[in-house]
mmCIF file of C-alpha atoms and ligand atoms in Angstrom:
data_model
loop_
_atom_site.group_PDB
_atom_site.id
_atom_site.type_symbol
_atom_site.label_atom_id
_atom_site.label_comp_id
_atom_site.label_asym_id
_atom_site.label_seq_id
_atom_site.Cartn_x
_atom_site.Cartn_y
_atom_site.Cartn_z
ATOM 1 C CA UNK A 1 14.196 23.170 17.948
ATOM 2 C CA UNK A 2 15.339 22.353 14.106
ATOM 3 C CA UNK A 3 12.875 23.164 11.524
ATOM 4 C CA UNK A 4 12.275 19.187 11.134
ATOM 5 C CA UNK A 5 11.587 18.735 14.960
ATOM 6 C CA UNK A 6 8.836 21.264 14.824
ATOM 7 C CA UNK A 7 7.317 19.895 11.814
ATOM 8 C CA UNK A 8 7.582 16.540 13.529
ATOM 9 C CA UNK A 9 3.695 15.937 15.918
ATOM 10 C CA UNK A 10 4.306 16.216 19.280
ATOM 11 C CA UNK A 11 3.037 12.856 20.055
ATOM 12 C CA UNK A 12 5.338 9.661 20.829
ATOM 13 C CA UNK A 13 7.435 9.230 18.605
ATOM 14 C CA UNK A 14 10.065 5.810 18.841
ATOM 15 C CA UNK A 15 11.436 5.877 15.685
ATOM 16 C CA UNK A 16 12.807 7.987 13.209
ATOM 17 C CA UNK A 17 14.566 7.067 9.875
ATOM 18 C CA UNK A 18 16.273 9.237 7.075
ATOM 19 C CA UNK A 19 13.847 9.808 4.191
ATOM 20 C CA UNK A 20 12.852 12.216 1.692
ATOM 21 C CA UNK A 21 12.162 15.202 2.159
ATOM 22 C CA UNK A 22 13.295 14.806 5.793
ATOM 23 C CA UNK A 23 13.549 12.123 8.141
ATOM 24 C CA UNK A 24 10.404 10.122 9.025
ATOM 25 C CA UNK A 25 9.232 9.975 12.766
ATOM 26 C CA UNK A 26 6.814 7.297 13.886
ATOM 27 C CA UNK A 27 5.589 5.228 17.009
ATOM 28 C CA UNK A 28 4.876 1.340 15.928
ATOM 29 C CA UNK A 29 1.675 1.691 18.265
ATOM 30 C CA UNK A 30 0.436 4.600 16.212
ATOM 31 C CA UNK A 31 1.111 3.132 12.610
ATOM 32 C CA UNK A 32 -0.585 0.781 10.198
ATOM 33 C CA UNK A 33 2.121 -1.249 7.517
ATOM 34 C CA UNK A 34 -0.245 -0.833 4.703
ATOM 35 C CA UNK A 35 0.240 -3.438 1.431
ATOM 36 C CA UNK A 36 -1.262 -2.614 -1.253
ATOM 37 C CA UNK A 37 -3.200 -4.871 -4.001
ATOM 38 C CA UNK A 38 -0.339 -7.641 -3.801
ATOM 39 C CA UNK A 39 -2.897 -10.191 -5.339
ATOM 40 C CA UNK A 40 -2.460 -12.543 -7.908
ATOM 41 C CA UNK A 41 -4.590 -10.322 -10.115
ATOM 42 C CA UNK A 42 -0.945 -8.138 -10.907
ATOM 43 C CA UNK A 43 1.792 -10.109 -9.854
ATOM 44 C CA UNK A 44 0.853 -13.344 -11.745
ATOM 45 C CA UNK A 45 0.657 -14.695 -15.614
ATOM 46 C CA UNK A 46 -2.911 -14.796 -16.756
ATOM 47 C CA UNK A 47 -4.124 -11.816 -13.894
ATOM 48 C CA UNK A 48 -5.510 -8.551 -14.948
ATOM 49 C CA UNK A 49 -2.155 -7.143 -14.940
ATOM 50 C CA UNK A 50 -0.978 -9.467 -17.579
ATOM 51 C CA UNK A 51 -4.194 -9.217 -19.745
ATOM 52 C CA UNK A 52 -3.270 -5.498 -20.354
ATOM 53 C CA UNK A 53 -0.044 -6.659 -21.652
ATOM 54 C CA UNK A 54 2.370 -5.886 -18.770
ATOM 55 C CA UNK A 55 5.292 -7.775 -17.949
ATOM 56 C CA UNK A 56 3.775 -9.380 -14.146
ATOM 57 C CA UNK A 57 7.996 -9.670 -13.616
ATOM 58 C CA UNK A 58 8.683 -6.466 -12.816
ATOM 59 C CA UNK A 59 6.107 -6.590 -10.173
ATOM 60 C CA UNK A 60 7.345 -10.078 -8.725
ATOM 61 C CA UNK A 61 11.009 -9.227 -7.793
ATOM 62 C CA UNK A 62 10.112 -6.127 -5.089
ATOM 63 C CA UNK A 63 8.455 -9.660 -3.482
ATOM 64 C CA UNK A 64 11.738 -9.914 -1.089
ATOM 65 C CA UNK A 65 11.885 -6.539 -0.184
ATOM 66 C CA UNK A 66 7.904 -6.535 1.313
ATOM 67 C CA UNK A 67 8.386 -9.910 2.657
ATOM 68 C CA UNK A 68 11.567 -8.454 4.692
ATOM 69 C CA UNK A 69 9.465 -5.190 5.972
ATOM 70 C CA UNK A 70 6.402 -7.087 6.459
ATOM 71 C CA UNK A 71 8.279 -9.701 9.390
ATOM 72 C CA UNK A 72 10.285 -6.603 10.745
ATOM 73 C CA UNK A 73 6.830 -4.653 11.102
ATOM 74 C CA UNK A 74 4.972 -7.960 12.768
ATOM 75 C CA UNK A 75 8.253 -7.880 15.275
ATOM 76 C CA UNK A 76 7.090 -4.799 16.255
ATOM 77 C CA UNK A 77 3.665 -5.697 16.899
ATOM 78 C CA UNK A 78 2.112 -3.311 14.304
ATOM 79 C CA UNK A 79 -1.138 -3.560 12.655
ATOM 80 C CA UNK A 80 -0.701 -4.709 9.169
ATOM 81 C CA UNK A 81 -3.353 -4.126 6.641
ATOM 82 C CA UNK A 82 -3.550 -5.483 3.128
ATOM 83 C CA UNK A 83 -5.658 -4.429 -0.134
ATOM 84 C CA UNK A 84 -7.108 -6.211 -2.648
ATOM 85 C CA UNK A 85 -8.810 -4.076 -5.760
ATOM 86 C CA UNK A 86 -11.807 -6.758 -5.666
ATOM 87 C CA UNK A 87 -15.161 -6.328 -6.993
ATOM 88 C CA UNK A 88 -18.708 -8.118 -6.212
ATOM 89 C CA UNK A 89 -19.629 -11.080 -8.345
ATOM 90 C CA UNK A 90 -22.590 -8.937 -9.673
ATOM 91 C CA UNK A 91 -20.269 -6.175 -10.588
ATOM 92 C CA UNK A 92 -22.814 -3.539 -9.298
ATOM 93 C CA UNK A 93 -19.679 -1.813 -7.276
ATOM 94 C CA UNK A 94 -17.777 -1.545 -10.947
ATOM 95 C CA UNK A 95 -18.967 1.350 -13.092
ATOM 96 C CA UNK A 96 -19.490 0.462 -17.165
ATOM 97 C CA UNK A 97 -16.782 3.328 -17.134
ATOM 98 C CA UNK A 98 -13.979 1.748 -15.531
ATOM 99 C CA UNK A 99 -15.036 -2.050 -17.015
ATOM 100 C CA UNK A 100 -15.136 -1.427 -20.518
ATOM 101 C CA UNK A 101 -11.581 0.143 -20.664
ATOM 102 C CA UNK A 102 -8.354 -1.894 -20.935
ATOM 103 C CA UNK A 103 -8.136 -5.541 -23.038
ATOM 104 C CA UNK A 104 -11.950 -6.412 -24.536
ATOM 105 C CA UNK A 105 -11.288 -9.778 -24.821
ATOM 106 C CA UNK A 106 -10.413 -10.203 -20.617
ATOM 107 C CA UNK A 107 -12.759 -7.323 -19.013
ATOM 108 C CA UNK A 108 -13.172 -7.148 -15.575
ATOM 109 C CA UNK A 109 -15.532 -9.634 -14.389
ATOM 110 C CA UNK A 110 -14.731 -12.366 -17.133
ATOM 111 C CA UNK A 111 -13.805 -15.547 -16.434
ATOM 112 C CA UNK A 112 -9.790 -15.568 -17.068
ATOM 113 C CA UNK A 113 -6.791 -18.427 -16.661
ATOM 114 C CA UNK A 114 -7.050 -17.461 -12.685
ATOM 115 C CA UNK A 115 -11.437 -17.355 -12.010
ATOM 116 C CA UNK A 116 -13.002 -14.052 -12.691
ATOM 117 C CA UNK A 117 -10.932 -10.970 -13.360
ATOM 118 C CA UNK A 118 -10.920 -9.207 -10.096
ATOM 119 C CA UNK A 119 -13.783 -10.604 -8.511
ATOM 120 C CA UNK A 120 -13.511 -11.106 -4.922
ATOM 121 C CA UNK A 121 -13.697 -14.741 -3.822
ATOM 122 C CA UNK A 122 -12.012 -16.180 -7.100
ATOM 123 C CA UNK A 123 -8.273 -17.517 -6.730
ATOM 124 C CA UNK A 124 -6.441 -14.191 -9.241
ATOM 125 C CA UNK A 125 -8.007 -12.232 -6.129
ATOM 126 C CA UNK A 126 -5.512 -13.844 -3.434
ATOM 127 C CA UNK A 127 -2.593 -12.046 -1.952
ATOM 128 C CA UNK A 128 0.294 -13.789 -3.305
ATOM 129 C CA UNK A 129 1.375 -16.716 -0.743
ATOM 130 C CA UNK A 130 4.599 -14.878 0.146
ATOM 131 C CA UNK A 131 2.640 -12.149 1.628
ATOM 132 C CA UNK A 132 -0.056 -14.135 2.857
ATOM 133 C CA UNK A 133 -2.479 -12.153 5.630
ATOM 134 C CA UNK A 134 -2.142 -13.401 9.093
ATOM 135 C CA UNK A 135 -5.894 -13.904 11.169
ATOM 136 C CA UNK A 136 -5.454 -10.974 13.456
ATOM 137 C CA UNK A 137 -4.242 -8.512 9.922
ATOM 138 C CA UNK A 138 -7.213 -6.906 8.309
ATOM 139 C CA UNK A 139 -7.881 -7.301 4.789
ATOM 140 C CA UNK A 140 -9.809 -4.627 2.748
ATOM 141 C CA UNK A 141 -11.549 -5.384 -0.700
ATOM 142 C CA UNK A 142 -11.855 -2.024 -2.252
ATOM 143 C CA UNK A 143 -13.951 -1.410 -5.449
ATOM 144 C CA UNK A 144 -11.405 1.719 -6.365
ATOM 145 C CA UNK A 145 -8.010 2.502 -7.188
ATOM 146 C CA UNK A 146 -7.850 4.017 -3.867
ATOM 147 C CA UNK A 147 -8.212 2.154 -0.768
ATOM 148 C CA UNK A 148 -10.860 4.555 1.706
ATOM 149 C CA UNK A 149 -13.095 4.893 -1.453
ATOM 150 C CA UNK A 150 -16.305 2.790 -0.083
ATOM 151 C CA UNK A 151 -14.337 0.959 2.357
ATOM 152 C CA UNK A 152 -14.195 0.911 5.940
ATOM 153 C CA UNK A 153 -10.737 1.638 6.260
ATOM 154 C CA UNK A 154 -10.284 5.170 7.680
ATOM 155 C CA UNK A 155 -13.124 3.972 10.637
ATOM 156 C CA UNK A 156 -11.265 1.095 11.366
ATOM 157 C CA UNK A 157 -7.599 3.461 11.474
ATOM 158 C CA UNK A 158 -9.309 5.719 13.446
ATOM 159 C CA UNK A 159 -10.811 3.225 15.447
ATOM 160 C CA UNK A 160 -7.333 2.147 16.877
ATOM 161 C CA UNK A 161 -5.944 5.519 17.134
ATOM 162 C CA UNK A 162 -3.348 5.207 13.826
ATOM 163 C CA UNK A 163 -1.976 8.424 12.674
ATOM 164 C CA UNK A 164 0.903 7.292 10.280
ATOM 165 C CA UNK A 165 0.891 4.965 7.583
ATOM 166 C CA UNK A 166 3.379 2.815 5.855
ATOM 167 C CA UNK A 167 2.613 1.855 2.412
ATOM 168 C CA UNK A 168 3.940 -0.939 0.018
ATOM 169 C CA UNK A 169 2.656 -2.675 -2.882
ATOM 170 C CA UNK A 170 1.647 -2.001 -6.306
ATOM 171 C CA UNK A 171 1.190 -0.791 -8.464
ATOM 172 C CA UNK A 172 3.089 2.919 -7.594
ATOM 173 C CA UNK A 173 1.313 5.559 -9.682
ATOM 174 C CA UNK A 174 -1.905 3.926 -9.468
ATOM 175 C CA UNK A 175 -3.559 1.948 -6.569
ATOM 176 C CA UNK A 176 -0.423 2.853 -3.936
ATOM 177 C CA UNK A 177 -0.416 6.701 -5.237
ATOM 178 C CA UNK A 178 -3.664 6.845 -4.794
ATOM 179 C CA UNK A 179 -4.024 5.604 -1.571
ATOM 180 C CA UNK A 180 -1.808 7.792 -0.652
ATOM 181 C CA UNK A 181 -2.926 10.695 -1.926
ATOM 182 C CA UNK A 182 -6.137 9.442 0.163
ATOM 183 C CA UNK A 183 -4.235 8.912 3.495
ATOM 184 C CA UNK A 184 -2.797 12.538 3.192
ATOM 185 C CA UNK A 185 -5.857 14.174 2.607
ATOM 186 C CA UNK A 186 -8.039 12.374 5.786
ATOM 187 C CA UNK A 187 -4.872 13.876 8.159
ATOM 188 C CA UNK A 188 -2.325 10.910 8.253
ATOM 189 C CA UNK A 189 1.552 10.932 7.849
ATOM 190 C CA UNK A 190 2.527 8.563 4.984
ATOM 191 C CA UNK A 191 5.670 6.951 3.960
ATOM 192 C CA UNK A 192 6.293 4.976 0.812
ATOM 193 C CA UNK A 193 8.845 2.405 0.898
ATOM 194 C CA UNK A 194 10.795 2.988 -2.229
ATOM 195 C CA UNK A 195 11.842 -0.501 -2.957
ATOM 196 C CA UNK A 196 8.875 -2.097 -1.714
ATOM 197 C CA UNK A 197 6.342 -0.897 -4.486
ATOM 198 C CA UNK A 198 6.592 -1.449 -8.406
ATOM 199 C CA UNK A 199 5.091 -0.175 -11.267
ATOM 200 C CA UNK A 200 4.977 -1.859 -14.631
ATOM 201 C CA UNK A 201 6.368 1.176 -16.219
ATOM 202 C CA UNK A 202 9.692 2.170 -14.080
ATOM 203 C CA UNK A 203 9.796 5.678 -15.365
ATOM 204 C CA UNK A 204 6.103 6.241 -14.028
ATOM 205 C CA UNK A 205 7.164 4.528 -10.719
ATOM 206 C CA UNK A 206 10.031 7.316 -10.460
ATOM 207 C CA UNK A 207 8.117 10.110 -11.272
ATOM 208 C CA UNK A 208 5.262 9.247 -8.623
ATOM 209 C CA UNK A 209 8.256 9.085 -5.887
ATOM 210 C CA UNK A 210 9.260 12.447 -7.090
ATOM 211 C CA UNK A 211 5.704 13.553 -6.694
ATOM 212 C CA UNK A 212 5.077 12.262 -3.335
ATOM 213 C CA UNK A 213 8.052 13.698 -1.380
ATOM 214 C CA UNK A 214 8.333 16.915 -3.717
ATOM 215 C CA UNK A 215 7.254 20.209 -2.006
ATOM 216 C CA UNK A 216 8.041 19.633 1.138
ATOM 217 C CA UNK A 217 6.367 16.227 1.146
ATOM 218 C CA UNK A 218 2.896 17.605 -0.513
ATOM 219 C CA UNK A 219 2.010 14.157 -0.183
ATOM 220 C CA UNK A 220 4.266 12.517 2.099
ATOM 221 C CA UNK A 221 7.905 10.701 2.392
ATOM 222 C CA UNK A 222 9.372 7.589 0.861
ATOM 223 C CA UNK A 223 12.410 5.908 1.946
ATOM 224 C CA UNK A 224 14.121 2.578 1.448
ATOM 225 C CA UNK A 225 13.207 -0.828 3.024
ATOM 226 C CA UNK A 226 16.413 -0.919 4.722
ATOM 227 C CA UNK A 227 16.226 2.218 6.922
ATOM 228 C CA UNK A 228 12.800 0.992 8.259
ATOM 229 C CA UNK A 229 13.531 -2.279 8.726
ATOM 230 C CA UNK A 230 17.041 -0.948 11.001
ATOM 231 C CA UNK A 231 14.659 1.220 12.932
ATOM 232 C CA UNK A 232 12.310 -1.487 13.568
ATOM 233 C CA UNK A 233 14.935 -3.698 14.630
ATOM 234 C CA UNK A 234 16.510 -2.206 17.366
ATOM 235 C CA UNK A 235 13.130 0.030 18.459
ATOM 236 C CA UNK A 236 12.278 -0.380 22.191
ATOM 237 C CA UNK A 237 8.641 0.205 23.034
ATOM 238 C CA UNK A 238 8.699 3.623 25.624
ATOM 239 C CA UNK A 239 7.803 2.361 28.906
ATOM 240 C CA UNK A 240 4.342 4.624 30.314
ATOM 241 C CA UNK A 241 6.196 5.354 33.573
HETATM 242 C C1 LIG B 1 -4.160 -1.083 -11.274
HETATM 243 C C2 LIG B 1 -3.426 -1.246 -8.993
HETATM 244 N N1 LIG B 1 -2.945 -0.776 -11.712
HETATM 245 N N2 LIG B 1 -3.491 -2.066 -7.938
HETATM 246 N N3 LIG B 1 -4.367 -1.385 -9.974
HETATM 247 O O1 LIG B 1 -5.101 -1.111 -12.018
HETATM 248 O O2 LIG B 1 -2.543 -0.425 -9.097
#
């Protein structure tokens, strides 16, 4: 047995792909595609994103590349989850701390070109069409950066026996890091697909790669889209006899 095979869980595994720091091995039935925060709030003019005087661009062309995985992963059949960094109309789940930094004439909460700045319900809070959930995907609203801070996620994971995760979205070094950093700490194997998550700073994108696969994978693996989206193509579910 290689070194990689014994780091590998015993478990099924269907699929494996070449990644950093070694090659990722998952089963579809096992893993959740999670997509983070792809809501109008960061990837359109006159979002939250925007108002802290990003260029929303950068952000919009890794749209292709997640559209791509995201109908490779539903012809698998695997759960897909999506994030939105949404707060309550009250704003009690928003600490003073984290409102009153960034632009003080667009704070979070204030009513902006697109409804209220990251307030659940209002129209900047969609996931961008292109992405759009499907009924049967779940959808988590998440007060944090990070996506099992006061949400239901890891219950629901657990719930339906996931042990690896998939993550896309944006932006890297913030809500998808994060998430990530999360995942790996409640147990579950994590990929980031390199090409399929953006930051509006492309240096800070880079470095948070480096960081996730560095050390072994300290935090987990990354890879491209088109790897995954090969191995999802020509996977064939294990039969149980
Ligand atoms: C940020 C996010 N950047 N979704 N949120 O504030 O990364």
């Amino acid at each position: 047995m290689t070194e990689t095979e014994a780091l590998v869980r015993p478990d099924r595994i269907e699929i494996e792909i070449d990644a950093q720091p070694f090659a990722y091995a998952f089963s579809p039935a096992a893993s959740a595609l999670v997509i983070i925060d792809m809501q109008r709030d960061f990837v359109e003019p006159g979002g939250f994103g925007a108002s802290l005087g990003n260029d929303v661009s950068l952000l919009q062309a890794i749209i292709p590349t997640c559209q791509a995985v995201l109908q490779a992963w539903r012809a698998a059949g695997g759960l897909v989850v999506h994030t939105r960094e949404a707060h309550k109309a009250d704003l009690s789940d928003c600490p003073p701390a984290k409102r009153l930094r960034g632009n003080p004439s667009l704070r979070i909460g204030d009513q902006g070109p697109m409804g209220r700045v990251l307030v659940a319900g209002e129209p900047g809070n969609q996931i961008i069409p292109e992405l759009a959930p499907r009924p049967n995907e779940i959808v988590v609203d998440k007060p944090g950066k990070g996506a099992f801070y006061a949400t239901p996620l890891h219950a629901m994971l657990q719930g339906q026996g996931i042990t690896h995760l998939v993550f896309m979205g944006v932006t890297t070094e913030v809500c998808v890091q994060t998430s990530m950093r999360e995942a790996n700490d409640r147990g579950y194997d994590c990929l980031l697909v390199e090409d399929g998550t953006e930051s509006y700073f492309p240096a800070f994108k880079q470095a948070a790669i480096k960081m996730i696969h560095a050390q072994g994978g300290i935090v987990g693996w990354t890879a491209p889209a088109a790897p995954l989206i090969a191995g999802l193509a020509s996977w064939q579910p294990l039969s149980d006899t």
